[in-house]
Amino acid sequence: MKITKMQGLGNDYIYVNCFEETVKDPVTLAQKISDRHFGVGSDGLVLIMPCEEADFRMRMFNADGSEAEMCGNASRCVAKYIHDRGLSNKEEISLMTGAGIKILKLNVKDGVTESVRVDMGEPELEGLKIPVNVNANPVIGAPVEALGREYRMTCVSMGNPHAVIFVDDADSFDVHGVGASIEVNPLFPRKTNVELVTVKDRTHLRMRVWERGSGETLACGTGACATLVATVLNGLCERKAVLELNGGPLTVEWDAETNHVFQEGPAAFVFDTEYEE
Ligand SMILES: N[C@H](CCC[C@H](N)C(=O)O)C(=O)O
């Protein structure tokens, strides 16, 4: 099977072009191919598929094989793959995801996609729809226990669930311990992604992420969007800010008029290869 490795701010996935390949068991494939020692090594698996209702469809599986509703970094890489590999010459592509249709706007220079701006749609703030078992809308400063300590979280869905926690210093914070604990906290019926955020100023946030199903990754597009929304809800930043992720900066904007969240950033090919299932 032909596979392509791509990365968006270091959030690396294996991409399969399902116009040419058939993936019978994506859950098992994601688990095996993502293993950084016994497999190719990645944060998960992304299938690029035909679609009736949109130009293309994306299915995304975390490293543990769990399927996620949406992936922000992967959507930028899918746009680059589609355009630069000639599946479409459009510079605005509609992509069907588990969180509905997303519009991808490509910034192309000399035929190569340099960056992509994704309309991530509206954030979901109603607790029971995120879902988190907190009957509030929005969920701001809700208590959550991890490793014997209480934290305060703001919860947002970008199609997938996020628990955003403000900390004094994200760089020294125990992301792995606290993140892994909250990911599986019973408050979250479908588990959750966990973002640890230090507000640098009103237009710069430092964010690390423990991803549902993949652990700490270098970047999380949906997480960055959820973090921007949560930080605005807490009155701590402007509606447009740069999020400093381990893998690099990502610009996120929550447009007041449309209530849509936009993220814009890079996407890169790493290599193509053949993979034996
Ligand atoms: N782990 C996430 C999916 C990947 C999201 C992230 N890599 C992104 O760029 O948005 C989840 O289970 O909801």
PDB file of C-alpha atoms and ligand atoms in Angstrom:
ATOM      1  CA  MET A   1       0.000   0.000   0.000  1.00  0.00           C
ATOM      2  CA  LYS A   2       1.283   3.443  -0.962  1.00  0.00           C
ATOM      3  CA  ILE A   3       1.409   5.767   2.054  1.00  0.00           C
ATOM      4  CA  THR A   4       2.545   9.361   2.561  1.00  0.00           C
ATOM      5  CA  LYS A   5       3.872  10.896   5.738  1.00  0.00           C
ATOM      6  CA  MET A   6       3.029  14.569   6.265  1.00  0.00           C
ATOM      7  CA  GLN A   7       3.232  16.909   9.212  1.00  0.00           C
ATOM      8  CA  GLY A   8       1.596  20.118  10.319  1.00  0.00           C
ATOM      9  CA  LEU A   9       3.652  21.894  13.006  1.00  0.00           C
ATOM     10  CA  GLY A  10       5.165  18.510  13.893  1.00  0.00           C
ATOM     11  CA  ASN A  11       1.776  16.786  14.316  1.00  0.00           C
ATOM     12  CA  ASP A  12       2.624  13.937  11.985  1.00  0.00           C
ATOM     13  CA  TYR A  13       0.215  11.510  10.343  1.00  0.00           C
ATOM     14  CA  ILE A  14       0.286   8.769   7.725  1.00  0.00           C
ATOM     15  CA  TYR A  15      -1.977   9.633   4.791  1.00  0.00           C
ATOM     16  CA  VAL A  16      -3.600   7.075   2.501  1.00  0.00           C
ATOM     17  CA  ASN A  17      -5.167   8.074  -0.812  1.00  0.00           C
ATOM     18  CA  CYS A  18      -8.327   5.965  -0.840  1.00  0.00           C
ATOM     19  CA  PHE A  19      -8.973   6.821  -4.468  1.00  0.00           C
ATOM     20  CA  GLU A  20      -6.134   4.351  -5.139  1.00  0.00           C
ATOM     21  CA  GLU A  21      -5.932   2.182  -1.998  1.00  0.00           C
ATOM     22  CA  THR A  22      -8.472   0.216   0.058  1.00  0.00           C
ATOM     23  CA  VAL A  23      -8.121   0.214   3.852  1.00  0.00           C
ATOM     24  CA  LYS A  24     -10.221  -2.623   5.288  1.00  0.00           C
ATOM     25  CA  ASP A  25      -9.419  -2.108   8.981  1.00  0.00           C
ATOM     26  CA  PRO A  26      -8.269   1.489   9.676  1.00  0.00           C
ATOM     27  CA  VAL A  27      -8.382   1.009  13.458  1.00  0.00           C
ATOM     28  CA  THR A  28      -5.793  -1.789  13.427  1.00  0.00           C
ATOM     29  CA  LEU A  29      -3.784  -0.079  10.699  1.00  0.00           C
ATOM     30  CA  ALA A  30      -3.645   3.142  12.737  1.00  0.00           C
ATOM     31  CA  GLN A  31      -2.411   1.255  15.805  1.00  0.00           C
ATOM     32  CA  LYS A  32       0.282  -0.641  13.902  1.00  0.00           C
ATOM     33  CA  ILE A  33       1.506   2.083  11.556  1.00  0.00           C
ATOM     34  CA  SER A  34       1.645   4.764  14.272  1.00  0.00           C
ATOM     35  CA  ASP A  35       3.991   2.761  16.516  1.00  0.00           C
ATOM     36  CA  ARG A  36       7.297   4.659  16.505  1.00  0.00           C
ATOM     37  CA  HIS A  37       9.315   1.453  16.994  1.00  0.00           C
ATOM     38  CA  PHE A  38       7.410  -1.426  15.397  1.00  0.00           C
ATOM     39  CA  GLY A  39       5.677   0.685  12.737  1.00  0.00           C
ATOM     40  CA  VAL A  40       6.323   3.736  10.573  1.00  0.00           C
ATOM     41  CA  GLY A  41       5.794   6.154  13.458  1.00  0.00           C
ATOM     42  CA  SER A  42       3.107   8.842  13.565  1.00  0.00           C
ATOM     43  CA  ASP A  43       0.419  10.484  15.685  1.00  0.00           C
ATOM     44  CA  GLY A  44      -2.174   8.523  13.704  1.00  0.00           C
ATOM     45  CA  LEU A  45      -3.693   7.687  10.305  1.00  0.00           C
ATOM     46  CA  VAL A  46      -5.671   9.863   7.868  1.00  0.00           C
ATOM     47  CA  LEU A  47      -7.755   8.543   4.968  1.00  0.00           C
ATOM     48  CA  ILE A  48      -8.415  10.832   1.974  1.00  0.00           C
ATOM     49  CA  MET A  49     -11.648   9.658   0.375  1.00  0.00           C
ATOM     50  CA  PRO A  50     -14.204  10.485  -2.327  1.00  0.00           C
ATOM     51  CA  CYS A  51     -17.356  12.265  -1.144  1.00  0.00           C
ATOM     52  CA  GLU A  52     -20.770  13.078  -2.603  1.00  0.00           C
ATOM     53  CA  GLU A  53     -21.577  16.053  -0.394  1.00  0.00           C
ATOM     54  CA  ALA A  54     -18.185  17.785  -0.517  1.00  0.00           C
ATOM     55  CA  ASP A  55     -15.097  17.849  -2.715  1.00  0.00           C
ATOM     56  CA  PHE A  56     -13.387  15.237  -0.519  1.00  0.00           C
ATOM     57  CA  ARG A  57     -13.817  13.374   2.795  1.00  0.00           C
ATOM     58  CA  MET A  58     -11.256  12.876   5.564  1.00  0.00           C
ATOM     59  CA  ARG A  59     -11.355  10.166   8.252  1.00  0.00           C
ATOM     60  CA  MET A  60      -8.797  10.517  11.045  1.00  0.00           C
ATOM     61  CA  PHE A  61      -7.646   7.864  13.533  1.00  0.00           C
ATOM     62  CA  ASN A  62      -5.472   8.505  16.588  1.00  0.00           C
ATOM     63  CA  ALA A  63      -2.431   6.353  17.384  1.00  0.00           C
ATOM     64  CA  ASP A  64      -4.568   4.145  19.671  1.00  0.00           C
ATOM     65  CA  GLY A  65      -6.953   3.471  16.760  1.00  0.00           C
ATOM     66  CA  SER A  66      -9.777   5.669  18.069  1.00  0.00           C
ATOM     67  CA  GLU A  67     -11.494   7.726  15.352  1.00  0.00           C
ATOM     68  CA  ALA A  68     -11.773  11.471  15.941  1.00  0.00           C
ATOM     69  CA  GLU A  69     -14.413  13.814  14.595  1.00  0.00           C
ATOM     70  CA  MET A  70     -11.943  16.425  13.343  1.00  0.00           C
ATOM     71  CA  CYS A  71      -8.223  17.170  13.091  1.00  0.00           C
ATOM     72  CA  GLY A  72      -7.020  20.686  12.416  1.00  0.00           C
ATOM     73  CA  ASN A  73      -3.416  19.975  11.450  1.00  0.00           C
ATOM     74  CA  ALA A  74      -4.412  17.028   9.269  1.00  0.00           C
ATOM     75  CA  SER A  75      -6.991  19.135   7.410  1.00  0.00           C
ATOM     76  CA  ARG A  76      -4.212  21.508   6.291  1.00  0.00           C
ATOM     77  CA  CYS A  77      -2.069  18.565   5.155  1.00  0.00           C
ATOM     78  CA  VAL A  78      -5.037  17.003   3.306  1.00  0.00           C
ATOM     79  CA  ALA A  79      -5.550  20.294   1.441  1.00  0.00           C
ATOM     80  CA  LYS A  80      -1.872  20.359   0.440  1.00  0.00           C
ATOM     81  CA  TYR A  81      -1.971  16.678  -0.609  1.00  0.00           C
ATOM     82  CA  ILE A  82      -5.086  17.183  -2.739  1.00  0.00           C
ATOM     83  CA  HIS A  83      -3.761  20.268  -4.514  1.00  0.00           C
ATOM     84  CA  ASP A  84      -0.071  19.430  -4.890  1.00  0.00           C
ATOM     85  CA  ARG A  85      -0.753  15.825  -5.983  1.00  0.00           C
ATOM     86  CA  GLY A  86      -3.249  17.011  -8.599  1.00  0.00           C
ATOM     87  CA  LEU A  87      -6.460  15.553  -7.151  1.00  0.00           C
ATOM     88  CA  SER A  88      -7.930  19.047  -7.580  1.00  0.00           C
ATOM     89  CA  ASN A  89      -6.684  22.381  -8.882  1.00  0.00           C
ATOM     90  CA  LYS A  90      -9.100  24.370  -6.719  1.00  0.00           C
ATOM     91  CA  GLU A  91      -7.583  26.754  -4.181  1.00  0.00           C
ATOM     92  CA  GLU A  92     -10.659  26.522  -1.990  1.00  0.00           C
ATOM     93  CA  ILE A  93     -11.653  22.937  -1.114  1.00  0.00           C
ATOM     94  CA  SER A  94     -14.647  21.631   0.838  1.00  0.00           C
ATOM     95  CA  LEU A  95     -13.782  18.713   3.127  1.00  0.00           C
ATOM     96  CA  MET A  96     -16.306  16.425   4.789  1.00  0.00           C
ATOM     97  CA  THR A  97     -15.236  15.441   8.327  1.00  0.00           C
ATOM     98  CA  GLY A  98     -16.844  13.845  11.361  1.00  0.00           C
ATOM     99  CA  ALA A  99     -17.608  17.426  12.438  1.00  0.00           C
ATOM    100  CA  GLY A 100     -19.297  18.428   9.167  1.00  0.00           C
ATOM    101  CA  ILE A 101     -17.978  20.184   6.070  1.00  0.00           C
ATOM    102  CA  LYS A 102     -14.928  22.428   6.525  1.00  0.00           C
ATOM    103  CA  ILE A 103     -13.709  24.976   3.957  1.00  0.00           C
ATOM    104  CA  LEU A 104      -9.981  24.945   3.303  1.00  0.00           C
ATOM    105  CA  LYS A 105      -8.374  28.008   1.672  1.00  0.00           C
ATOM    106  CA  LEU A 106      -4.964  27.265   0.171  1.00  0.00           C
ATOM    107  CA  ASN A 107      -2.134  29.798  -0.105  1.00  0.00           C
ATOM    108  CA  VAL A 108      -0.351  28.516  -3.229  1.00  0.00           C
ATOM    109  CA  LYS A 109       2.984  29.868  -4.575  1.00  0.00           C
ATOM    110  CA  ASP A 110       4.468  28.540  -7.840  1.00  0.00           C
ATOM    111  CA  GLY A 111       2.048  25.612  -7.751  1.00  0.00           C
ATOM    112  CA  VAL A 112       3.007  24.579  -4.199  1.00  0.00           C
ATOM    113  CA  THR A 113       0.721  24.957  -1.174  1.00  0.00           C
ATOM    114  CA  GLU A 114       2.661  26.960   1.419  1.00  0.00           C
ATOM    115  CA  SER A 115      -0.024  27.323   4.071  1.00  0.00           C
ATOM    116  CA  VAL A 116      -3.735  26.713   4.522  1.00  0.00           C
ATOM    117  CA  ARG A 117      -6.474  28.683   6.315  1.00  0.00           C
ATOM    118  CA  VAL A 118      -9.205  26.428   7.645  1.00  0.00           C
ATOM    119  CA  ASP A 119     -12.705  27.561   8.583  1.00  0.00           C
ATOM    120  CA  MET A 120     -13.226  25.295  11.611  1.00  0.00           C
ATOM    121  CA  GLY A 121     -16.860  26.334  12.013  1.00  0.00           C
ATOM    122  CA  GLU A 122     -18.547  27.278  15.291  1.00  0.00           C
ATOM    123  CA  PRO A 123     -17.318  26.119  18.704  1.00  0.00           C
ATOM    124  CA  GLU A 124     -19.735  24.089  20.811  1.00  0.00           C
ATOM    125  CA  LEU A 125     -19.906  25.523  24.343  1.00  0.00           C
ATOM    126  CA  GLU A 126     -22.872  23.658  25.826  1.00  0.00           C
ATOM    127  CA  GLY A 127     -21.444  21.182  28.333  1.00  0.00           C
ATOM    128  CA  LEU A 128     -23.692  18.219  27.572  1.00  0.00           C
ATOM    129  CA  LYS A 129     -22.985  18.573  23.832  1.00  0.00           C
ATOM    130  CA  ILE A 130     -19.183  18.782  24.161  1.00  0.00           C
ATOM    131  CA  PRO A 131     -19.723  16.284  25.828  1.00  0.00           C
ATOM    132  CA  VAL A 132     -18.759  16.808  29.432  1.00  0.00           C
ATOM    133  CA  ASN A 133     -21.019  15.954  32.369  1.00  0.00           C
ATOM    134  CA  VAL A 134     -21.315  19.579  33.499  1.00  0.00           C
ATOM    135  CA  ASN A 135     -24.712  21.144  32.996  1.00  0.00           C
ATOM    136  CA  ALA A 136     -23.560  24.646  31.980  1.00  0.00           C
ATOM    137  CA  ASN A 137     -23.240  26.753  28.845  1.00  0.00           C
ATOM    138  CA  PRO A 138     -20.455  27.754  28.610  1.00  0.00           C
ATOM    139  CA  VAL A 139     -18.394  25.508  30.923  1.00  0.00           C
ATOM    140  CA  ILE A 140     -15.924  27.940  32.497  1.00  0.00           C
ATOM    141  CA  GLY A 141     -13.737  27.200  35.523  1.00  0.00           C
ATOM    142  CA  ALA A 142     -15.312  23.806  36.198  1.00  0.00           C
ATOM    143  CA  PRO A 143     -13.420  21.757  38.805  1.00  0.00           C
ATOM    144  CA  VAL A 144     -11.661  18.568  37.724  1.00  0.00           C
ATOM    145  CA  GLU A 145      -9.451  16.349  39.858  1.00  0.00           C
ATOM    146  CA  ALA A 146      -6.153  14.863  38.666  1.00  0.00           C
ATOM    147  CA  LEU A 147      -3.396  13.151  40.680  1.00  0.00           C
ATOM    148  CA  GLY A 148      -4.866  14.347  43.965  1.00  0.00           C
ATOM    149  CA  ARG A 149      -5.120  18.010  42.980  1.00  0.00           C
ATOM    150  CA  GLU A 150      -8.052  20.107  41.768  1.00  0.00           C
ATOM    151  CA  TYR A 151      -7.802  22.077  38.496  1.00  0.00           C
ATOM    152  CA  ARG A 152     -10.217  24.481  36.852  1.00  0.00           C
ATOM    153  CA  MET A 153     -11.098  23.786  33.219  1.00  0.00           C
ATOM    154  CA  THR A 154     -12.952  25.545  30.429  1.00  0.00           C
ATOM    155  CA  CYS A 155     -14.451  23.027  28.004  1.00  0.00           C
ATOM    156  CA  VAL A 156     -14.971  23.578  24.266  1.00  0.00           C
ATOM    157  CA  SER A 157     -15.764  21.274  21.356  1.00  0.00           C
ATOM    158  CA  MET A 158     -14.462  21.892  17.839  1.00  0.00           C
ATOM    159  CA  GLY A 159     -16.237  18.719  16.841  1.00  0.00           C
ATOM    160  CA  ASN A 160     -13.949  16.939  19.297  1.00  0.00           C
ATOM    161  CA  PRO A 161     -13.824  17.576  23.049  1.00  0.00           C
ATOM    162  CA  HIS A 162     -11.227  19.776  24.760  1.00  0.00           C
ATOM    163  CA  ALA A 163     -10.525  20.604  28.407  1.00  0.00           C
ATOM    164  CA  VAL A 164      -8.490  23.846  28.590  1.00  0.00           C
ATOM    165  CA  ILE A 165      -6.582  24.542  31.818  1.00  0.00           C
ATOM    166  CA  PHE A 166      -4.653  27.757  32.543  1.00  0.00           C
ATOM    167  CA  VAL A 167      -1.298  27.185  34.268  1.00  0.00           C
ATOM    168  CA  ASP A 168       1.556  29.495  35.368  1.00  0.00           C
ATOM    169  CA  ASP A 169       4.199  27.775  33.236  1.00  0.00           C
ATOM    170  CA  ALA A 170       3.126  25.267  30.569  1.00  0.00           C
ATOM    171  CA  ASP A 171       6.780  24.377  29.859  1.00  0.00           C
ATOM    172  CA  SER A 172       7.401  22.974  33.328  1.00  0.00           C
ATOM    173  CA  PHE A 173       3.882  21.585  33.887  1.00  0.00           C
ATOM    174  CA  ASP A 174       3.292  17.821  34.290  1.00  0.00           C
ATOM    175  CA  VAL A 175       1.433  17.525  30.972  1.00  0.00           C
ATOM    176  CA  HIS A 176       1.831  13.756  30.769  1.00  0.00           C
ATOM    177  CA  GLY A 177       0.624  13.035  34.298  1.00  0.00           C
ATOM    178  CA  VAL A 178      -2.261  15.484  34.472  1.00  0.00           C
ATOM    179  CA  GLY A 179      -3.153  15.140  30.783  1.00  0.00           C
ATOM    180  CA  ALA A 180      -3.364  11.358  30.848  1.00  0.00           C
ATOM    181  CA  SER A 181      -5.510  11.488  33.980  1.00  0.00           C
ATOM    182  CA  ILE A 182      -8.021  14.046  32.688  1.00  0.00           C
ATOM    183  CA  GLU A 183      -8.189  12.368  29.230  1.00  0.00           C
ATOM    184  CA  VAL A 184     -10.006   9.455  30.838  1.00  0.00           C
ATOM    185  CA  ASN A 185     -11.826  11.344  33.614  1.00  0.00           C
ATOM    186  CA  PRO A 186     -15.400   9.970  33.920  1.00  0.00           C
ATOM    187  CA  LEU A 187     -16.740  13.527  33.432  1.00  0.00           C
ATOM    188  CA  PHE A 188     -15.999  12.976  29.713  1.00  0.00           C
ATOM    189  CA  PRO A 189     -18.233  10.280  28.162  1.00  0.00           C
ATOM    190  CA  ARG A 190     -16.049  10.244  25.007  1.00  0.00           C
ATOM    191  CA  LYS A 191     -12.776  11.084  26.826  1.00  0.00           C
ATOM    192  CA  THR A 192     -11.104  14.413  26.027  1.00  0.00           C
ATOM    193  CA  ASN A 193      -8.093  16.267  24.691  1.00  0.00           C
ATOM    194  CA  VAL A 194      -6.360  18.366  27.360  1.00  0.00           C
ATOM    195  CA  GLU A 195      -4.701  21.737  26.704  1.00  0.00           C
ATOM    196  CA  LEU A 196      -2.336  23.425  29.234  1.00  0.00           C
ATOM    197  CA  VAL A 197      -2.079  27.147  28.526  1.00  0.00           C
ATOM    198  CA  THR A 198       0.048  30.041  29.749  1.00  0.00           C
ATOM    199  CA  VAL A 199      -1.186  33.462  28.652  1.00  0.00           C
ATOM    200  CA  LYS A 200       1.890  35.466  27.532  1.00  0.00           C
ATOM    201  CA  ASP A 201      -0.099  38.551  26.590  1.00  0.00           C
ATOM    202  CA  ARG A 202      -3.447  39.346  24.987  1.00  0.00           C
ATOM    203  CA  THR A 203      -2.294  38.114  21.557  1.00  0.00           C
ATOM    204  CA  HIS A 204       0.198  35.387  22.455  1.00  0.00           C
ATOM    205  CA  LEU A 205      -0.559  32.089  24.202  1.00  0.00           C
ATOM    206  CA  ARG A 206       1.827  29.253  25.017  1.00  0.00           C
ATOM    207  CA  MET A 207      -0.005  25.915  24.712  1.00  0.00           C
ATOM    208  CA  ARG A 208       0.954  22.280  25.216  1.00  0.00           C
ATOM    209  CA  VAL A 209      -1.480  19.455  24.542  1.00  0.00           C
ATOM    210  CA  TRP A 210      -2.159  15.934  25.715  1.00  0.00           C
ATOM    211  CA  GLU A 211      -4.230  14.492  22.883  1.00  0.00           C
ATOM    212  CA  ARG A 212      -7.010  11.949  23.310  1.00  0.00           C
ATOM    213  CA  GLY A 213      -5.689   8.742  21.790  1.00  0.00           C
ATOM    214  CA  SER A 214      -2.186   9.990  20.955  1.00  0.00           C
ATOM    215  CA  GLY A 215      -0.581  11.488  24.062  1.00  0.00           C
ATOM    216  CA  GLU A 216       1.445  14.694  23.998  1.00  0.00           C
ATOM    217  CA  THR A 217       1.823  15.866  20.398  1.00  0.00           C
ATOM    218  CA  LEU A 218       3.830  18.808  19.063  1.00  0.00           C
ATOM    219  CA  ALA A 219       0.685  20.576  17.910  1.00  0.00           C
ATOM    220  CA  CYS A 220      -3.104  20.241  17.871  1.00  0.00           C
ATOM    221  CA  GLY A 221      -5.141  22.408  15.527  1.00  0.00           C
ATOM    222  CA  THR A 222      -8.534  21.782  17.097  1.00  0.00           C
ATOM    223  CA  GLY A 223      -6.878  22.188  20.504  1.00  0.00           C
ATOM    224  CA  ALA A 224      -5.436  25.549  19.516  1.00  0.00           C
ATOM    225  CA  CYS A 225      -8.876  26.688  18.355  1.00  0.00           C
ATOM    226  CA  ALA A 226     -10.520  25.438  21.552  1.00  0.00           C
ATOM    227  CA  THR A 227      -7.810  27.190  23.574  1.00  0.00           C
ATOM    228  CA  LEU A 228      -8.323  30.533  21.816  1.00  0.00           C
ATOM    229  CA  VAL A 229     -12.080  30.305  22.421  1.00  0.00           C
ATOM    230  CA  ALA A 230     -11.612  29.317  26.081  1.00  0.00           C
ATOM    231  CA  THR A 231      -9.129  32.148  26.662  1.00  0.00           C
ATOM    232  CA  VAL A 232     -11.503  34.710  25.122  1.00  0.00           C
ATOM    233  CA  LEU A 233     -14.354  33.331  27.264  1.00  0.00           C
ATOM    234  CA  ASN A 234     -12.172  33.925  30.331  1.00  0.00           C
ATOM    235  CA  GLY A 235     -11.452  37.493  29.168  1.00  0.00           C
ATOM    236  CA  LEU A 236      -7.710  36.788  28.879  1.00  0.00           C
ATOM    237  CA  CYS A 237      -6.970  37.402  25.185  1.00  0.00           C
ATOM    238  CA  GLU A 238      -8.157  39.069  21.998  1.00  0.00           C
ATOM    239  CA  ARG A 239     -10.238  37.155  19.450  1.00  0.00           C
ATOM    240  CA  LYS A 240      -7.158  36.734  17.245  1.00  0.00           C
ATOM    241  CA  ALA A 241      -3.921  35.409  18.737  1.00  0.00           C
ATOM    242  CA  VAL A 242      -0.787  33.437  17.965  1.00  0.00           C
ATOM    243  CA  LEU A 243      -0.541  30.143  19.808  1.00  0.00           C
ATOM    244  CA  GLU A 244       3.004  29.018  20.467  1.00  0.00           C
ATOM    245  CA  LEU A 245       2.897  25.227  20.170  1.00  0.00           C
ATOM    246  CA  ASN A 246       5.835  22.848  20.687  1.00  0.00           C
ATOM    247  CA  GLY A 247       5.983  22.434  16.891  1.00  0.00           C
ATOM    248  CA  GLY A 248       5.694  26.130  16.020  1.00  0.00           C
ATOM    249  CA  PRO A 249       3.236  29.046  15.891  1.00  0.00           C
ATOM    250  CA  LEU A 250      -0.382  28.796  14.763  1.00  0.00           C
ATOM    251  CA  THR A 251      -2.610  31.837  14.196  1.00  0.00           C
ATOM    252  CA  VAL A 252      -6.203  31.383  15.389  1.00  0.00           C
ATOM    253  CA  GLU A 253      -9.130  33.790  15.114  1.00  0.00           C
ATOM    254  CA  TRP A 254     -12.676  33.543  16.517  1.00  0.00           C
ATOM    255  CA  ASP A 255     -14.677  35.816  14.250  1.00  0.00           C
ATOM    256  CA  ALA A 256     -17.320  37.710  16.224  1.00  0.00           C
ATOM    257  CA  GLU A 257     -19.625  38.237  13.245  1.00  0.00           C
ATOM    258  CA  THR A 258     -19.865  34.641  12.000  1.00  0.00           C
ATOM    259  CA  ASN A 259     -18.953  32.905  15.306  1.00  0.00           C
ATOM    260  CA  HIS A 260     -16.603  30.787  13.166  1.00  0.00           C
ATOM    261  CA  VAL A 261     -13.084  29.897  14.285  1.00  0.00           C
ATOM    262  CA  PHE A 262     -10.264  30.056  11.722  1.00  0.00           C
ATOM    263  CA  GLN A 263      -6.769  28.544  11.966  1.00  0.00           C
ATOM    264  CA  GLU A 264      -3.977  29.208   9.497  1.00  0.00           C
ATOM    265  CA  GLY A 265      -0.635  27.436   9.345  1.00  0.00           C
ATOM    266  CA  PRO A 266       1.807  25.282   7.367  1.00  0.00           C
ATOM    267  CA  ALA A 267       1.649  21.738   6.005  1.00  0.00           C
ATOM    268  CA  ALA A 268       4.570  19.665   4.730  1.00  0.00           C
ATOM    269  CA  PHE A 269       5.329  16.394   2.949  1.00  0.00           C
ATOM    270  CA  VAL A 270       7.897  14.173   4.712  1.00  0.00           C
ATOM    271  CA  PHE A 271       8.110  11.049   2.517  1.00  0.00           C
ATOM    272  CA  ASP A 272       6.220   8.557   0.338  1.00  0.00           C
ATOM    273  CA  THR A 273       6.732   4.821   0.753  1.00  0.00           C
ATOM    274  CA  GLU A 274       5.145   1.389   0.307  1.00  0.00           C
ATOM    275  CA  TYR A 275       3.729  -0.288   3.434  1.00  0.00           C
ATOM    276  CA  GLU A 276       2.976  -3.993   3.855  1.00  0.00           C
ATOM    277  CA  GLU A 277      -0.052  -4.477   6.124  1.00  0.00           C
TER     278      GLU A 277
HETATM  279  N1  LIG B   1      -6.642  13.587  19.241  1.00  0.00           N
HETATM  280  C1  LIG B   1      -7.769  14.326  18.670  1.00  0.00           C
HETATM  281  C2  LIG B   1      -7.768  14.234  17.139  1.00  0.00           C
HETATM  282  C3  LIG B   1      -6.570  14.940  16.516  1.00  0.00           C
HETATM  283  C4  LIG B   1      -6.636  16.410  16.755  1.00  0.00           C
HETATM  284  C5  LIG B   1      -5.366  17.184  16.515  1.00  0.00           C
HETATM  285  N2  LIG B   1      -4.210  16.433  16.101  1.00  0.00           N
HETATM  286  C6  LIG B   1      -5.620  18.377  15.640  1.00  0.00           C
HETATM  287  O1  LIG B   1      -4.699  18.825  14.926  1.00  0.00           O
HETATM  288  O2  LIG B   1      -6.742  18.923  15.725  1.00  0.00           O
HETATM  289  C7  LIG B   1      -9.088  13.730  19.218  1.00  0.00           C
HETATM  290  O3  LIG B   1      -9.124  12.527  19.527  1.00  0.00           O
HETATM  291  O4  LIG B   1     -10.055  14.501  19.299  1.00  0.00           O
END
